[in-house]
mmCIF file of C-alpha atoms in Angstrom:
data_model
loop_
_atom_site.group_PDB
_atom_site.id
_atom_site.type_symbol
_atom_site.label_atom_id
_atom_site.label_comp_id
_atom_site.label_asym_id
_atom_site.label_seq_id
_atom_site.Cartn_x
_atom_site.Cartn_y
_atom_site.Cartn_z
ATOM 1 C CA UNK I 47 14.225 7.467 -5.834
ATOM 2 C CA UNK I 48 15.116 5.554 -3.091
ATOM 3 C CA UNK I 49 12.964 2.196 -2.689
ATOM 4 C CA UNK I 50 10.984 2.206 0.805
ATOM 5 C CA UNK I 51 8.741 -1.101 0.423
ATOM 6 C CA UNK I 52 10.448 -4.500 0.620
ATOM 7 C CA UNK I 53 11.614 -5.677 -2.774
ATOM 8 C CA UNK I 54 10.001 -9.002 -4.530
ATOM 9 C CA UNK I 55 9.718 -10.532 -7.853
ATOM 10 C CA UNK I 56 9.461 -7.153 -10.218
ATOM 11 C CA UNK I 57 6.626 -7.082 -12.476
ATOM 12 C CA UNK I 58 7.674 -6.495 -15.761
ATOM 13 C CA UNK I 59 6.471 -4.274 -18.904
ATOM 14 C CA UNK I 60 5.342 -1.616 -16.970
ATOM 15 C CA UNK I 61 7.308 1.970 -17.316
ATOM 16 C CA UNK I 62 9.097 3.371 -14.070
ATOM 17 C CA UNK I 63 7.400 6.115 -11.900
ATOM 18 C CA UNK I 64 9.552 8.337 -13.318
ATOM 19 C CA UNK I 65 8.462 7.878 -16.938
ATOM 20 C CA UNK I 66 4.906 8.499 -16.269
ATOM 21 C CA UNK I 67 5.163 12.128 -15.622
ATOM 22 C CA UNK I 68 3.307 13.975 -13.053
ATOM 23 C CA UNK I 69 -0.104 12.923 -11.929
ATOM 24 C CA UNK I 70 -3.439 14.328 -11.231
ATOM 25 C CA UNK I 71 -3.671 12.864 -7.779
ATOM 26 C CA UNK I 72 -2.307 14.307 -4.542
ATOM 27 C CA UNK I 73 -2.829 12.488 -1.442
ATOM 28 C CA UNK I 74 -2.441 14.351 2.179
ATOM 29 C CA UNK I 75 1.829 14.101 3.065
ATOM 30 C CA UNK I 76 3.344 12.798 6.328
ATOM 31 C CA UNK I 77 3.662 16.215 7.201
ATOM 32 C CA UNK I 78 -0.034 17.654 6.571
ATOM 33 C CA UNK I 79 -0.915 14.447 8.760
ATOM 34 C CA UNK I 80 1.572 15.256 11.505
ATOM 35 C CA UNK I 81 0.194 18.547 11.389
ATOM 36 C CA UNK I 82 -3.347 17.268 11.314
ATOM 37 C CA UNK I 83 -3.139 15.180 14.546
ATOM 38 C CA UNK I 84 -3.777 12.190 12.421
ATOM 39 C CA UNK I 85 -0.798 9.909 12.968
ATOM 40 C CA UNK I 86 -0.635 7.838 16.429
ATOM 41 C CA UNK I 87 1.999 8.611 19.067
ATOM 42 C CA UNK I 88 4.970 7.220 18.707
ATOM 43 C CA UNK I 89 4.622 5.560 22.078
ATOM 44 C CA UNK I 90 1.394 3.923 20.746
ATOM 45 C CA UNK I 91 2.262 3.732 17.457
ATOM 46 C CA UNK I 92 -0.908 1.005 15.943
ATOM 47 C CA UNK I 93 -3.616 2.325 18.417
ATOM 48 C CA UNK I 94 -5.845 3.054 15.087
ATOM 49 C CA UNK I 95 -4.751 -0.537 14.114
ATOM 50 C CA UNK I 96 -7.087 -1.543 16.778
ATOM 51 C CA UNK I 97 -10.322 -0.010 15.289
ATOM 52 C CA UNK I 98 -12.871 -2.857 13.823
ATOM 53 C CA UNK I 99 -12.162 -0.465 9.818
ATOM 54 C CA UNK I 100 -8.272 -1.773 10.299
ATOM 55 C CA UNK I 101 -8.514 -5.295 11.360
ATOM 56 C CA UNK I 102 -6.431 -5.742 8.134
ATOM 57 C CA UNK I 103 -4.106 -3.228 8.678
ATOM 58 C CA UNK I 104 -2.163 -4.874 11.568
ATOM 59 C CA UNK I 105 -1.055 -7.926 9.857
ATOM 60 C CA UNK I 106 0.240 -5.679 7.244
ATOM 61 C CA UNK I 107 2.336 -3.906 9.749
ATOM 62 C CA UNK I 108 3.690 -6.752 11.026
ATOM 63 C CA UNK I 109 4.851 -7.792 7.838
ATOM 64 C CA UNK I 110 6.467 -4.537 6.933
ATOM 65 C CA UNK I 111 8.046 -4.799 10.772
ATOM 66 C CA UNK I 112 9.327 -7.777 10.010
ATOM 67 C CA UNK I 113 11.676 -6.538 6.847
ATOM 68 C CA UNK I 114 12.628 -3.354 9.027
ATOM 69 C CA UNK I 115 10.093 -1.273 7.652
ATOM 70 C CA UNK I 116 7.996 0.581 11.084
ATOM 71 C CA UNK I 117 5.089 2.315 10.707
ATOM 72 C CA UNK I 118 2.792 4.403 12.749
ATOM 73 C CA UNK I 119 -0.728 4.164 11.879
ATOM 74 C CA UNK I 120 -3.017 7.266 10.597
ATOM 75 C CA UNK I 121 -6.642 7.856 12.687
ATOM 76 C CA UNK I 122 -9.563 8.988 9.815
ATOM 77 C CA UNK I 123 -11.376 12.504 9.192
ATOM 78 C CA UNK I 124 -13.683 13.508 6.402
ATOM 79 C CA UNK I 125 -10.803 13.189 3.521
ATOM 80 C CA UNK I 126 -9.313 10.099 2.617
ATOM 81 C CA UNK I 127 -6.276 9.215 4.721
ATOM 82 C CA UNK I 128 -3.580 6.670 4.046
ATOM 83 C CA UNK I 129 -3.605 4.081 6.694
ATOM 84 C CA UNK I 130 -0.006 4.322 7.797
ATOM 85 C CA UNK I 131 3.202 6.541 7.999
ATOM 86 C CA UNK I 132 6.754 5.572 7.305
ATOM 87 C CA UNK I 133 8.520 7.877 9.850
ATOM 88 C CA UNK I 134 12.143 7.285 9.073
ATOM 89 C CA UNK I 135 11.245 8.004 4.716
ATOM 90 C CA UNK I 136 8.928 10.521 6.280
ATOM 91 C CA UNK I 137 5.768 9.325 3.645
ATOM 92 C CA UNK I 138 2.701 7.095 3.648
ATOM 93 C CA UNK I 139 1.708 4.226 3.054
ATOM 94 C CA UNK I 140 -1.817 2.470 2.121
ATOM 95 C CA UNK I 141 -2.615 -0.851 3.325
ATOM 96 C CA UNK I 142 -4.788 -3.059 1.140
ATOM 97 C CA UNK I 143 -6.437 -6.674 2.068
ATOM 98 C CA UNK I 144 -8.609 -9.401 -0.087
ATOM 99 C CA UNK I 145 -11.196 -11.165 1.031
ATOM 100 C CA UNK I 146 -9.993 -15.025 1.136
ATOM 101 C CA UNK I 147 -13.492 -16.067 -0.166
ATOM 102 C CA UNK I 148 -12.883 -13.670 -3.400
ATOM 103 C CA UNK I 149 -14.085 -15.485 -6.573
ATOM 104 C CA UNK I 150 -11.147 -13.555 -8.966
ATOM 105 C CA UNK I 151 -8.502 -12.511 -7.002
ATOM 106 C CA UNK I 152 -6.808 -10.282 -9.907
ATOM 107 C CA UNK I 153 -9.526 -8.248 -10.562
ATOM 108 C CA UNK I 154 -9.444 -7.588 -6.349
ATOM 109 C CA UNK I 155 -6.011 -6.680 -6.435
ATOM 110 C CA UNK I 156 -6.284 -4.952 -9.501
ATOM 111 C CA UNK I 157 -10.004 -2.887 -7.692
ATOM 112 C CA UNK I 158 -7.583 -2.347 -4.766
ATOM 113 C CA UNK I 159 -4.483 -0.795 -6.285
ATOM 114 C CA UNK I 160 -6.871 1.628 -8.345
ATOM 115 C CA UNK I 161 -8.528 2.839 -4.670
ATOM 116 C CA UNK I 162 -5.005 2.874 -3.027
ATOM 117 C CA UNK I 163 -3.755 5.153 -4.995
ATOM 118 C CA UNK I 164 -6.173 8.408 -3.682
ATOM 119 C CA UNK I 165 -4.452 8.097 -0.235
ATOM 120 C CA UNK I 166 -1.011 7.457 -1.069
ATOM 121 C CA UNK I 167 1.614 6.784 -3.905
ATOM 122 C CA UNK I 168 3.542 3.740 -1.659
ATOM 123 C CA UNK I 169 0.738 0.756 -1.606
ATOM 124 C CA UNK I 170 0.806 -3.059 -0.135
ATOM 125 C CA UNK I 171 -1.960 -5.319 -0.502
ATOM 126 C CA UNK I 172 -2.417 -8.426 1.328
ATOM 127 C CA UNK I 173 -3.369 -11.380 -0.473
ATOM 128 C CA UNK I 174 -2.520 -13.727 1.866
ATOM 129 C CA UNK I 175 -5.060 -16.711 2.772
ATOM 130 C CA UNK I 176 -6.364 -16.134 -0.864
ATOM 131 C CA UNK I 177 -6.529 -18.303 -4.194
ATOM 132 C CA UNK I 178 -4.128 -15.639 -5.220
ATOM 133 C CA UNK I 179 -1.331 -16.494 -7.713
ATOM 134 C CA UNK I 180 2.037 -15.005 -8.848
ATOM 135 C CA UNK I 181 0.444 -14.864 -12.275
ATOM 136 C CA UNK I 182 -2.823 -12.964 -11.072
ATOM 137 C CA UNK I 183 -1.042 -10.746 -8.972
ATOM 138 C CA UNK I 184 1.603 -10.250 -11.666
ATOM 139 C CA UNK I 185 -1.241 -9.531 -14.224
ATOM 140 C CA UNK I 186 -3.514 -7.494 -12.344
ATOM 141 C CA UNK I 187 -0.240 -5.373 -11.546
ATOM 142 C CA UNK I 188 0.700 -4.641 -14.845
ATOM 143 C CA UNK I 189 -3.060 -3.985 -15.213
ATOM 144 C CA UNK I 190 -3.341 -1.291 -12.627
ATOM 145 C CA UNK I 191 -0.560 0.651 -13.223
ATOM 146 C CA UNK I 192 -0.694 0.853 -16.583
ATOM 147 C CA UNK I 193 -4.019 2.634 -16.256
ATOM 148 C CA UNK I 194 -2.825 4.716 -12.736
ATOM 149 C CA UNK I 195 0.969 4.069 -12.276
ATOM 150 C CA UNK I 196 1.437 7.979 -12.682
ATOM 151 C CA UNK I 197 -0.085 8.667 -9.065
ATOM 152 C CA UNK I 198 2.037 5.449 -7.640
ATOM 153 C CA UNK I 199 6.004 5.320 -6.671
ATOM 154 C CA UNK I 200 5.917 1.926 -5.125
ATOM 155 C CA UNK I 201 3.453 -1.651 -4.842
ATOM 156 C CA UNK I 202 4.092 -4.467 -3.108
ATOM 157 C CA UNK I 203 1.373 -7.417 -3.166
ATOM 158 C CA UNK I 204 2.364 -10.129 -0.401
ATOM 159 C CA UNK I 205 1.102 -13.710 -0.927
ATOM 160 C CA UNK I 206 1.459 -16.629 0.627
ATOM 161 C CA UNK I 207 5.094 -18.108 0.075
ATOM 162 C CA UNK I 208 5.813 -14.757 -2.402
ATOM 163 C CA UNK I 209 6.150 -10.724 -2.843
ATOM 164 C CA UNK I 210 5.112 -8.983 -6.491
ATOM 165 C CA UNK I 211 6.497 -5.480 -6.074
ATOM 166 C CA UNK I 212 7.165 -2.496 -8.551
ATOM 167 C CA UNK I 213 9.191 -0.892 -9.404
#
């Protein structure tokens, strides 16, 4: 498998997505979305960025933009919808933030890899502007997908001054 996300600092002791086997979950595809009239023009490609639900969202964009990685961003219906799509890779991607004011940012990141991974198998959280460590990050990783790596092909956590990413 080809990695999509930008790489980081790996987290360690955790098996590849390969090793897991198959797993229960199946998120929507870029395709069904496509086909759903759920993904933003190209021309427009963040307009659902805009809505007050992805305030988050945009600064994760940016971030991806900024290591070559563009995205289009995904309006909502009744299912649960990834927030973005990857349009050269042709997948999706769920965007994740913290709250700054979080009192343990592990178990956050840890809580938001665990939701991610219903709306897509690529996830980034944002950490940035929290307490968050490379440790907690790093620990609440190894936490997550232990328990629900077999729905997951790629994380990336951004913090401030560092990237955690698997695999």
């Amino acid at each position: 498998m080809v990695q999509i996300l930008p790489a980081g600092v790996p987290v360690l002791g955790v098996p590849l997505p390969h090793e897991f086997g198959g797993g229960a979950k199946q998120p929507r595809s870029c395709a069904q979305l496509v086909a759903a009239g759920l993904v933003a023009p190209a021309d427009d490609p963040w307009c659902f960025f805009d809505l007050p639900r992805h305030a988050g969202e945009r600064g994760i964009a940016t971030w991806l933009g900024s290591h070559g990685v563009e995205v289009r961003s995904v309006g909502v219906d009744s299912r649960p919808t990834p927030d973005a799509v990857i349009d050269a890779a042709g997948v999706t991607v769920e965007f994740k933030t913290i709250d700054p004011d979080v009192a343990d940012p592990a178990s956050a990141v840890y809580q938001r890899i665990r939701q991610a991974r219903k709306q897509s198998p690529l996830v980034v959280v944002d950490v940035r502007g929290t307490a968050a460590t490379r440790t907690d990050v790093n620990r609440a990783m190894v936490a997550a997908l232990r328990r629900g790596g077999r729905d997951l092909h790629e994380v990336a956590v951004v913090g401030d001054g560092f990237v955690v990413s698997w695999p």
